[in-house]
Amino acid sequence: MKYTNPVIPGFYPDPSICKADGKYYMVCSSFQYFPGVPLFESQDLVNWRQIGHVLTRESQLPLEGADCSGGIYAPTIRYHEGRFYMVTTNVTSLGNFYVWTDDIHGEWSDPIQVQQGGIDPSLYFEDGKTYFMSNGDDDRGISGVTQCEIDIETGTKVSPSVCIWQGAGGRYLESPHLYKIKGQYYLMAAEGGTEYGHMVVYAKGPTVNGPFTNYPGNPVLTNRNLGGYVIQGCGHGDLVEDEKGNFWMVHLAFRQIDRWLPFHITGREVCLAPVTFGEDGWFTAGVGGITPVCVETDRIDGSVRQRLKLKDTFADTCVGVDWCFLRRPHLENYSFPADMQRELSSEAIQRYTFAGHGIRLYPTNRTLEEKQDSPTFVAIRQRQMQGHIRCKIYVPAGEAGISLYMNHEHHYDLAVRRMAAAMGAGDICRVMVRSVVGGISHVAGESIVTADTEITLQIDLEPTEYGFSALFIREGQESPCPLGKLQTRYLSSEVACGFTGVMIALYAQDESLTGRGEEPAGFTDFEISYESDKPQ
Ligand code: 6LW
């Protein structure tokens, strides 16, 4: 069969994978977004369904003040004796911790902290012992991949933290994972930084603590020498063995917006690469050490077809699965239709369907520029670079709209602002495109309509440009209104920095308020349609 990379498009960085009862489970990092750590399930490694998130409760996920380089960093998922463990770092507050569950579709435990520093923690279980590793300094101050043994019930360290490997010589050694395969220990990690020089390296050793000998062909996987190729930044991988005994690597990569434009907007995404063991006990990865867009393989049954979702509407997405919030949301500011399956509760944010209807958002004075608290904002990832977004909007007061949000200093907003007209005439709505780049805000296009006009917002997605427009309907008359174009590159990770990707956010705000606004903005008929699931 043939499959294309990325197998999970959109901002889902730092993948980690495990297998349990014939199915594969994958987690990704989530930074400043709530709920945290997206969780996916698959039966064939190429088709992935998000089944929820691991961190769904406030007690598991303090995010106050987290920005696009804060919050939840790379997680690892492991399955051991019937129990799933997810270990990660909340760089903004908790440090390294893990949670566990016996039901992958249910709730996970409260966090259990581990007193070893560094980031990108991973777990390895053997003979009743649990090894915890991360990249950082050991108890003697030596930096590299550092390992200790922990008590898995309590997280308590039961041995000193010792550096077991210093990598293959690249900068930013990170994302260590340890495996035992055919009697040998393999320690795999990333180097080069999560940018264009990213790579996967590994070493092999006779015991859980080494000594580890570097693979002579390192890096085992990288696209760093493929200038202009669509898939860049391959690194941060994790291995899994399939039902037939073949090994695979999931790893992150990103797609640049154009051959000669080294910028990416959809964040770091998940790719899949075959791994092949040689007689000598070393393995190779990808196709000749690179990850191509298209992989032809006979390891996956020929009857498997890769299907990537091309449409997102209110009817087929859920809050808490596809949609998420910035930092800790104030749920009293969100109102979903009465026939929603469950009420929103601050207990746990899991799965709330829109039941095909709309959403109402109450404005507060927390705006899209907010750095600490959570504005009224619910967002879904931009997963492909070509397509269209449409949404009907009703704004009775303040401002509401759709934001293409990279971070608080880099976002493009298609906004409707309600204003009182002069001389006691009826209200008017200012429909505008606001560009915020490097914290500098500029209105790039606008139009004024009477408040009784029905407004549909529309954004055309292209790899290098976003096109903004509105459709006005008044007294049965439709009038399309183009509002201009903005370049995608100013929202890219290369410009905006941080570790996230562009989110398509519905928001409401009103700087003049002290508390919550009385009347909510209404959003209905939301639709994103992507033109193709093939990378540009
Ligand atoms: C991740 C680490 C990294 O934890 O970035 O550059 C962090 N490398 O592996 C955020 O994804």
Coordinates of C-alpha atoms and ligand atoms in Angstrom, one line a residue:
M1 CA 0.0 0.0 0.0
K2 CA 1.0 3.7 -0.3
Y3 CA 0.6 6.2 2.4
T4 CA 1.4 9.9 2.6
N5 CA 3.2 11.9 5.3
P6 CA 2.2 13.5 7.5
V7 CA -0.1 10.8 8.8
I8 CA -1.5 13.3 11.3
P9 CA -1.4 16.8 9.8
G10 CA -1.6 20.0 11.8
F11 CA 0.0 21.1 15.1
Y12 CA 0.6 17.7 16.9
P13 CA 4.3 17.8 17.8
D14 CA 6.5 15.3 19.7
P15 CA 4.6 12.1 19.0
S16 CA 5.1 9.1 21.3
I17 CA 3.5 5.7 20.6
C18 CA 2.6 2.4 22.3
K19 CA 0.7 -0.7 21.4
A20 CA -2.0 -2.4 23.5
D21 CA -4.4 -5.2 22.7
G22 CA -3.7 -5.0 18.9
K23 CA -4.2 -1.2 18.8
Y24 CA -1.8 1.7 18.7
Y25 CA -2.0 4.8 20.9
M26 CA -0.2 8.0 20.3
V27 CA 0.2 11.2 22.3
C28 CA 1.5 14.7 21.4
S29 CA 2.6 17.8 23.2
S30 CA 0.1 20.7 23.7
F31 CA 1.9 23.7 25.3
Q32 CA -0.6 26.4 26.3
Y33 CA -3.8 24.6 25.2
F34 CA -6.5 23.0 27.4
P35 CA -7.3 20.1 27.5
G36 CA -3.7 18.9 27.2
V37 CA -1.9 16.0 25.5
P38 CA -4.0 14.9 22.5
L39 CA -4.6 11.1 22.5
F40 CA -5.0 9.1 19.2
E41 CA -5.9 5.5 18.4
S42 CA -5.2 3.5 15.3
Q43 CA -5.4 0.0 14.0
D44 CA -3.1 0.3 11.1
L45 CA -0.7 3.1 11.9
V46 CA -1.7 5.3 8.9
N47 CA -5.3 6.2 10.0
W48 CA -5.5 7.9 13.3
R49 CA -8.6 9.0 15.3
Q50 CA -8.3 11.4 18.1
I51 CA -10.1 9.8 21.1
G52 CA -9.6 12.7 23.5
H53 CA -6.9 14.1 25.7
V54 CA -4.9 12.8 28.6
L55 CA -5.0 15.9 30.8
T56 CA -8.6 17.0 31.1
R57 CA -8.8 18.4 34.6
E58 CA -7.5 21.6 36.1
S59 CA -5.7 19.6 38.8
Q60 CA -3.7 17.9 36.1
L61 CA -3.0 20.9 34.0
P62 CA -2.2 24.3 35.6
L63 CA -1.5 26.6 32.6
E64 CA -1.8 30.1 34.1
G65 CA 0.7 32.4 32.2
A66 CA 1.7 29.6 29.7
D67 CA 2.6 30.9 26.3
C68 CA 3.4 29.1 23.1
S69 CA 6.8 28.0 24.5
G70 CA 5.3 27.1 27.9
G71 CA 3.0 24.5 29.4
I72 CA 3.1 20.9 28.2
Y73 CA 6.3 19.7 26.4
A74 CA 7.0 16.3 24.8
P75 CA 5.1 13.4 26.4
T76 CA 5.8 9.7 26.3
I77 CA 3.1 7.0 26.4
R78 CA 3.8 3.5 27.6
Y79 CA 1.6 0.4 28.3
H80 CA 2.8 -1.9 31.1
E81 CA 0.9 -4.7 32.8
G82 CA -2.5 -3.5 31.7
R83 CA -1.9 0.1 32.6
F84 CA -1.2 3.1 30.4
Y85 CA 1.3 5.7 31.6
M86 CA 1.9 9.2 30.1
V87 CA 4.9 11.1 31.3
T88 CA 5.6 14.7 30.4
T89 CA 6.9 18.1 31.6
N90 CA 4.8 21.1 32.4
V91 CA 7.5 23.7 32.1
T92 CA 5.3 26.5 33.5
S93 CA 4.5 24.8 36.8
L94 CA 4.6 21.1 37.7
G95 CA 8.0 20.1 36.2
N96 CA 8.2 16.4 35.3
F97 CA 5.2 14.2 36.2
Y98 CA 3.2 11.2 35.0
V99 CA -0.4 10.1 35.1
W100 CA -1.9 6.7 34.5
T101 CA -5.1 5.0 33.5
D102 CA -6.4 1.4 33.2
D103 CA -9.1 2.6 30.7
I104 CA -7.7 4.4 27.7
H105 CA -11.1 5.9 26.9
G106 CA -11.6 7.1 30.5
E107 CA -10.0 9.6 32.9
W108 CA -6.4 9.6 34.0
S109 CA -5.0 9.9 37.5
D110 CA -3.8 13.1 39.2
P111 CA -0.2 14.0 38.4
I112 CA 2.6 12.2 40.2
Q113 CA 5.7 14.3 40.2
V114 CA 9.3 13.1 39.8
Q115 CA 12.2 14.9 41.3
Q116 CA 14.5 14.7 38.3
G117 CA 15.0 17.8 36.1
G118 CA 15.2 18.2 32.4
I119 CA 12.5 17.8 29.8
D120 CA 11.2 15.1 27.4
P121 CA 10.8 12.4 30.1
S122 CA 10.4 8.7 29.2
L123 CA 9.8 5.5 31.1
Y124 CA 11.2 2.0 30.7
F125 CA 9.9 -1.0 32.6
E126 CA 11.9 -4.2 33.3
D127 CA 11.9 -6.9 35.9
G128 CA 9.6 -5.0 38.3
K129 CA 11.7 -1.9 38.0
T130 CA 10.9 1.4 36.4
Y131 CA 13.5 3.6 34.8
F132 CA 12.9 7.3 34.3
M133 CA 15.0 9.3 31.9
S134 CA 15.0 12.9 30.6
N135 CA 17.4 15.2 29.0
G136 CA 19.1 17.4 31.5
D137 CA 21.7 17.4 34.3
D138 CA 22.4 14.4 36.5
D139 CA 23.1 14.6 40.2
R140 CA 26.7 15.4 39.5
G141 CA 25.8 18.2 37.1
I142 CA 26.7 16.2 34.0
S143 CA 24.3 16.8 31.2
G144 CA 22.9 14.4 28.6
V145 CA 20.3 11.7 28.8
T146 CA 19.9 11.2 32.6
Q147 CA 18.3 8.2 34.2
C148 CA 17.2 7.1 37.6
E149 CA 15.0 4.4 38.9
I150 CA 11.7 5.4 40.5
D151 CA 9.0 3.8 42.5
I152 CA 6.1 3.8 40.0
E153 CA 3.5 4.0 42.8
T154 CA 4.8 7.2 44.2
G155 CA 7.2 8.7 41.7
T156 CA 9.9 8.7 44.4
K157 CA 13.5 8.4 43.1
V158 CA 15.1 5.2 44.4
S159 CA 18.5 5.6 42.7
P160 CA 20.6 8.7 41.9
S161 CA 20.1 10.4 38.5
V162 CA 23.1 9.4 36.3
C163 CA 23.9 10.6 32.8
I164 CA 23.9 7.5 30.6
W165 CA 24.6 9.0 27.2
Q166 CA 25.7 12.3 25.7
G167 CA 24.5 11.7 22.2
A168 CA 26.1 11.7 18.8
G169 CA 27.6 15.2 18.9
G170 CA 24.7 17.4 17.6
R171 CA 23.2 20.2 19.5
Y172 CA 20.1 19.9 21.7
L173 CA 20.1 16.3 22.6
E174 CA 16.5 15.5 23.6
S175 CA 13.5 13.1 23.5
P176 CA 15.3 10.0 24.8
H177 CA 13.5 6.7 24.6
L178 CA 15.0 3.3 25.7
Y179 CA 14.0 -0.1 24.2
K180 CA 15.1 -3.7 24.7
I181 CA 15.0 -5.4 21.3
K182 CA 16.4 -8.9 20.8
G183 CA 18.5 -8.7 24.1
Q184 CA 20.1 -5.4 23.3
Y185 CA 19.2 -1.9 24.7
Y186 CA 18.7 0.9 22.2
L187 CA 18.7 4.5 23.3
M188 CA 17.2 6.8 20.7
A189 CA 17.0 10.6 20.8
A190 CA 16.8 13.7 18.7
E191 CA 19.5 16.2 18.0
G192 CA 19.9 19.4 16.0
G193 CA 17.0 21.3 17.5
T194 CA 13.4 21.0 16.4
E195 CA 14.1 23.1 13.2
Y196 CA 15.7 22.5 9.8
G197 CA 18.7 20.6 11.2
H198 CA 16.6 18.2 13.3
M199 CA 17.5 14.5 13.3
V200 CA 17.1 11.1 15.0
V201 CA 20.2 9.4 16.5
Y202 CA 20.7 6.3 18.6
A203 CA 23.1 4.1 20.4
K204 CA 23.2 0.4 21.5
G205 CA 24.3 -1.1 24.8
P206 CA 24.4 -4.3 26.8
T207 CA 22.6 -3.1 29.9
V208 CA 19.8 -0.6 30.8
N209 CA 22.5 1.9 31.9
G210 CA 24.9 1.3 29.0
P211 CA 27.6 1.7 28.2
F212 CA 26.1 2.9 24.9
T213 CA 27.9 2.8 21.6
N214 CA 26.8 5.2 18.9
Y215 CA 25.3 3.9 15.6
P216 CA 28.1 4.5 13.1
G217 CA 25.5 5.8 10.5
N218 CA 24.0 8.5 12.7
P219 CA 21.8 10.4 12.1
V220 CA 19.6 7.4 11.4
L221 CA 16.9 9.7 10.0
T222 CA 17.0 13.3 8.9
N223 CA 15.7 15.5 6.0
R224 CA 18.3 18.2 6.9
N225 CA 20.1 17.9 3.5
L226 CA 16.9 18.1 1.4
G227 CA 16.9 21.8 0.7
G228 CA 13.5 23.0 -0.6
Y229 CA 11.7 19.6 0.0
V230 CA 8.3 19.9 1.5
I231 CA 8.9 17.8 4.6
Q232 CA 11.5 19.3 6.9
G233 CA 12.7 19.1 10.5
C234 CA 12.3 15.3 10.9
G235 CA 13.2 14.3 14.4
H236 CA 11.9 13.4 17.8
G237 CA 10.9 9.8 17.1
D238 CA 9.5 6.8 19.0
L239 CA 9.5 3.2 18.0
V240 CA 6.8 0.6 17.9
E241 CA 6.7 -3.0 16.8
D242 CA 3.6 -4.0 14.7
E243 CA 1.7 -7.3 14.8
K244 CA 4.0 -8.8 12.2
G245 CA 7.2 -8.0 14.1
N246 CA 8.1 -5.0 11.9
F247 CA 9.3 -1.8 13.5
W248 CA 8.1 1.7 12.8
M249 CA 9.0 5.1 13.9
V250 CA 6.6 8.0 14.5
H251 CA 8.4 11.3 14.5
L252 CA 7.7 15.0 14.0
A253 CA 8.3 17.0 10.9
F254 CA 6.9 20.1 9.3
R255 CA 5.9 21.2 5.8
Q256 CA 7.3 24.4 4.4
I257 CA 4.8 26.7 2.6
D258 CA 6.7 26.7 -0.7
R259 CA 9.8 25.3 -2.2
W260 CA 11.7 28.5 -1.8
L261 CA 10.0 29.8 1.3
P262 CA 11.3 28.1 4.4
F263 CA 8.4 28.9 6.7
H264 CA 5.8 26.6 8.2
I265 CA 2.4 27.5 9.6
T266 CA 0.6 24.2 10.4
G267 CA 3.0 23.4 13.3
R268 CA 5.0 20.3 13.7
E269 CA 3.1 17.2 12.5
V270 CA 3.3 13.4 12.8
C271 CA 5.1 11.3 10.2
L272 CA 5.5 7.6 10.0
A273 CA 8.7 5.9 8.8
P274 CA 9.6 2.2 8.4
V275 CA 12.5 0.9 10.5
T276 CA 14.6 -2.0 9.4
F277 CA 16.9 -4.1 11.6
G278 CA 20.1 -5.5 9.9
E279 CA 21.9 -8.7 10.8
D280 CA 24.5 -6.7 12.7
G281 CA 21.8 -5.5 15.2
W282 CA 21.8 -1.9 13.9
F283 CA 18.6 -0.4 12.4
T284 CA 18.0 2.0 9.6
A285 CA 14.9 4.2 9.2
G286 CA 12.8 5.9 6.6
V287 CA 13.6 5.5 2.9
G288 CA 17.4 5.8 2.8
G289 CA 17.4 7.7 6.0
I290 CA 14.9 10.3 5.0
T291 CA 11.1 10.6 5.4
P292 CA 9.4 11.2 2.0
V293 CA 5.9 12.4 1.4
C294 CA 4.9 9.2 -0.2
V295 CA 5.9 5.8 1.2
E296 CA 5.2 2.5 -0.5
T297 CA 5.2 -0.5 1.8
D298 CA 4.2 -4.1 1.8
R299 CA 4.3 -4.2 5.6
I300 CA 0.8 -2.8 5.8
D301 CA -2.1 -4.8 4.3
G302 CA -2.9 -3.7 0.7
S303 CA -6.6 -3.4 1.7
V304 CA -5.8 -0.5 4.1
R305 CA -6.7 2.9 2.6
Q306 CA -5.4 6.1 4.2
R307 CA -8.2 8.5 4.8
L308 CA -7.5 12.0 6.0
K309 CA -10.5 14.2 7.1
L310 CA -11.1 17.0 4.6
K311 CA -14.0 18.7 6.4
D312 CA -14.6 20.1 10.0
T313 CA -18.0 21.3 10.9
F314 CA -19.9 21.8 14.2
A315 CA -21.7 18.5 13.4
D316 CA -18.7 16.3 13.2
T317 CA -16.3 17.8 15.8
C318 CA -16.3 17.9 19.6
V319 CA -15.2 20.4 22.1
G320 CA -12.5 18.7 24.2
V321 CA -11.4 16.5 21.3
D322 CA -11.0 18.7 18.2
W323 CA -11.6 22.1 19.8
C324 CA -9.6 23.4 22.7
F325 CA -9.1 26.5 24.8
L326 CA -6.2 28.8 25.7
R327 CA -4.8 28.1 29.2
R328 CA -7.5 27.5 31.8
P329 CA -10.8 28.3 30.3
H330 CA -13.6 30.2 32.1
L331 CA -16.4 27.8 31.1
E332 CA -19.1 30.1 32.3
N333 CA -18.3 32.3 29.2
Y334 CA -19.2 29.5 26.7
S335 CA -22.7 28.4 26.0
F336 CA -23.5 25.4 23.8
P337 CA -27.0 24.4 22.5
A338 CA -29.4 22.8 25.0
D339 CA -29.3 19.5 23.2
M340 CA -25.6 19.1 23.7
Q341 CA -24.8 15.6 24.9
R342 CA -23.3 16.8 28.2
E343 CA -23.1 20.0 30.1
L344 CA -19.8 21.8 30.1
S345 CA -18.3 21.2 33.5
S346 CA -15.0 22.4 35.0
E347 CA -14.6 18.9 36.5
A348 CA -13.2 17.5 33.3
I349 CA -13.3 18.7 29.7
Q350 CA -13.7 15.6 27.6
R351 CA -16.2 15.4 24.8
Y352 CA -18.9 17.9 24.2
T353 CA -20.7 17.7 20.9
F354 CA -22.2 20.8 19.3
A355 CA -25.1 18.5 18.2
G356 CA -24.8 20.2 14.8
H357 CA -25.7 23.6 16.2
G358 CA -23.7 26.6 17.1
I359 CA -21.8 28.1 20.0
R360 CA -22.3 31.2 21.9
L361 CA -19.4 33.1 23.4
Y362 CA -19.6 35.8 26.1
P363 CA -17.0 38.5 25.7
T364 CA -14.7 39.6 28.5
N365 CA -11.9 42.2 28.6
R366 CA -9.4 39.4 28.1
T367 CA -8.4 39.9 24.5
L368 CA -6.3 37.9 22.0
E369 CA -3.3 39.8 23.2
E370 CA -3.7 38.3 26.7
K371 CA -0.6 36.5 28.2
Q372 CA -1.7 35.2 31.6
D373 CA -5.4 34.5 31.7
S374 CA -7.8 32.8 29.2
P375 CA -9.8 34.9 26.7
T376 CA -13.1 33.6 25.4
F377 CA -11.6 31.5 22.7
V378 CA -12.3 28.0 21.3
A379 CA -10.0 26.8 18.6
I380 CA -9.4 24.0 16.1
R381 CA -6.1 23.3 14.3
Q382 CA -5.4 24.4 10.7
R383 CA -4.5 21.0 9.3
Q384 CA -3.9 21.7 5.6
M385 CA -2.6 24.7 3.8
Q386 CA -5.4 24.9 1.1
G387 CA -9.1 25.3 1.8
H388 CA -11.9 27.5 3.0
I389 CA -13.3 28.5 6.3
R390 CA -16.9 29.9 6.6
C391 CA -18.9 30.8 9.6
K392 CA -22.1 32.8 10.2
I393 CA -21.7 35.2 13.1
Y394 CA -24.0 37.4 15.1
V395 CA -22.5 40.1 17.4
P396 CA -24.9 41.9 19.7
A397 CA -22.2 43.8 21.5
G398 CA -18.4 44.1 21.7
E399 CA -16.2 42.2 19.2
A400 CA -16.2 38.6 17.9
G401 CA -14.8 36.8 15.0
I402 CA -12.4 34.2 13.7
S403 CA -8.7 34.5 14.6
L404 CA -5.9 32.7 12.8
Y405 CA -4.0 32.5 16.0
M406 CA -0.3 31.6 16.3
N407 CA 0.3 33.3 19.6
H408 CA -0.7 36.5 21.4
E409 CA 1.7 38.6 19.3
H410 CA 1.0 37.0 16.0
H411 CA -2.5 36.5 14.7
Y412 CA -4.8 37.6 11.9
D413 CA -8.4 38.4 13.0
L414 CA -11.5 38.6 10.8
A415 CA -13.5 40.6 13.3
V416 CA -17.0 42.0 13.6
R417 CA -17.2 45.0 16.0
R418 CA -20.6 46.3 17.0
M419 CA -20.8 50.1 17.5
A420 CA -23.4 52.7 18.1
A421 CA -24.0 54.9 15.1
A422 CA -23.8 58.7 15.4
M423 CA -27.0 60.8 16.0
G424 CA -29.1 58.0 17.5
A425 CA -29.3 56.0 14.2
G426 CA -29.3 52.2 14.6
D427 CA -26.2 50.2 15.5
I428 CA -23.6 49.4 12.9
C429 CA -21.1 46.6 12.6
R430 CA -17.5 47.2 11.5
V431 CA -16.2 44.1 9.8
M432 CA -12.5 44.2 9.6
V433 CA -9.3 42.3 9.1
R434 CA -6.7 43.0 11.8
S435 CA -3.2 41.9 11.5
V436 CA -1.1 41.6 14.7
V437 CA 2.5 40.8 13.9
G438 CA 5.3 41.2 16.4
G439 CA 2.7 42.8 18.7
I440 CA 2.0 45.6 16.2
S441 CA -1.6 45.8 15.3
H442 CA -2.9 47.1 12.0
V443 CA -6.3 47.2 10.4
A444 CA -5.7 45.8 6.9
G445 CA -9.2 46.1 5.5
E446 CA -12.7 46.9 6.6
S447 CA -16.3 47.5 5.7
I448 CA -19.3 49.0 7.6
V449 CA -22.8 47.4 7.6
T450 CA -26.0 48.1 9.5
A451 CA -26.4 45.8 12.5
D452 CA -29.4 44.0 11.0
T453 CA -27.2 42.6 8.2
E454 CA -26.6 38.9 8.3
I455 CA -22.9 38.3 8.2
T456 CA -20.9 35.2 7.1
L457 CA -17.2 35.4 7.5
Q458 CA -15.0 33.6 5.0
I459 CA -11.2 32.9 4.9
D460 CA -9.5 31.3 1.9
L461 CA -6.5 29.3 2.9
E462 CA -3.5 29.2 0.5
P463 CA 0.0 28.1 1.4
T464 CA 1.4 31.6 1.1
E465 CA -1.7 33.8 1.6
Y466 CA -4.8 34.1 3.6
G467 CA -7.7 35.8 1.8
F468 CA -10.4 37.4 3.9
S469 CA -14.0 38.3 2.9
A470 CA -17.5 38.5 4.2
L471 CA -20.9 37.8 2.7
F472 CA -23.6 40.3 3.7
I473 CA -27.3 39.5 3.4
R474 CA -29.8 42.3 3.9
E475 CA -33.4 42.3 2.8
G476 CA -32.8 39.2 0.7
Q477 CA -29.8 40.8 -1.1
E478 CA -26.5 39.0 -1.0
S479 CA -23.3 41.0 -1.4
P480 CA -19.8 39.5 -1.2
C481 CA -17.2 41.8 0.3
P482 CA -13.5 41.1 -0.2
L483 CA -11.4 42.4 2.7
G484 CA -7.9 41.7 1.5
K485 CA -5.1 39.2 1.7
L486 CA -2.3 38.7 4.2
Q487 CA 0.8 36.6 3.9
T488 CA 0.9 33.4 5.9
R489 CA 4.6 33.6 6.6
Y490 CA 4.1 36.3 9.3
L491 CA 2.2 33.7 11.4
S492 CA 4.8 31.0 10.8
S493 CA 6.9 29.4 13.5
E494 CA 10.0 30.9 11.9
V495 CA 8.6 34.4 12.5
A496 CA 6.4 34.0 15.6
C497 CA 8.7 31.5 17.4
G498 CA 7.4 29.1 20.0
F499 CA 6.4 25.5 19.4
T500 CA 2.8 25.6 18.3
G501 CA 0.9 25.9 14.9
V502 CA -1.8 28.1 13.6
M503 CA -5.2 27.6 15.3
I504 CA -8.5 28.7 13.9
A505 CA -10.1 30.3 16.8
L506 CA -13.7 31.6 17.4
Y507 CA -13.5 34.4 20.0
A508 CA -15.3 37.2 21.7
Q509 CA -13.8 40.2 23.5
D510 CA -14.7 43.7 24.7
E511 CA -12.0 45.8 26.2
S512 CA -14.6 48.2 27.8
L513 CA -16.0 45.5 30.1
T514 CA -15.1 44.8 33.7
G515 CA -16.9 41.5 34.0
R516 CA -18.6 39.3 31.5
G517 CA -20.6 40.8 28.7
E518 CA -24.4 40.3 29.0
E519 CA -25.0 39.2 25.5
P520 CA -23.1 36.4 23.8
A521 CA -21.9 36.4 20.2
G522 CA -23.4 33.6 18.2
F523 CA -21.5 31.4 15.7
T524 CA -23.4 28.9 13.4
D525 CA -22.8 27.0 10.2
F526 CA -19.1 26.6 10.8
E527 CA -17.2 24.8 8.1
I528 CA -13.6 24.2 7.2
S529 CA -13.1 22.4 3.9
Y530 CA -9.7 21.5 2.8
E531 CA -9.0 21.1 -0.9
S532 CA -6.6 18.2 -0.7
D533 CA -5.1 16.0 1.9
K534 CA -1.9 15.9 -0.1
P535 CA 1.0 18.1 1.0
Q536 CA 1.5 21.0 -1.4
Ligands
6LW1 C1 10.3 19.3 23.2 C2 11.7 19.1 22.9 C3 12.0 20.2 21.9 O1 10.0 19.0 24.5 O2 11.0 21.1 22.0 O3 13.4 21.3 20.5 C4 10.2 20.8 23.0 N1 13.0 20.3 21.2 O4 12.0 17.9 22.4 C5 8.9 21.2 22.6 O5 8.3 20.5 21.6

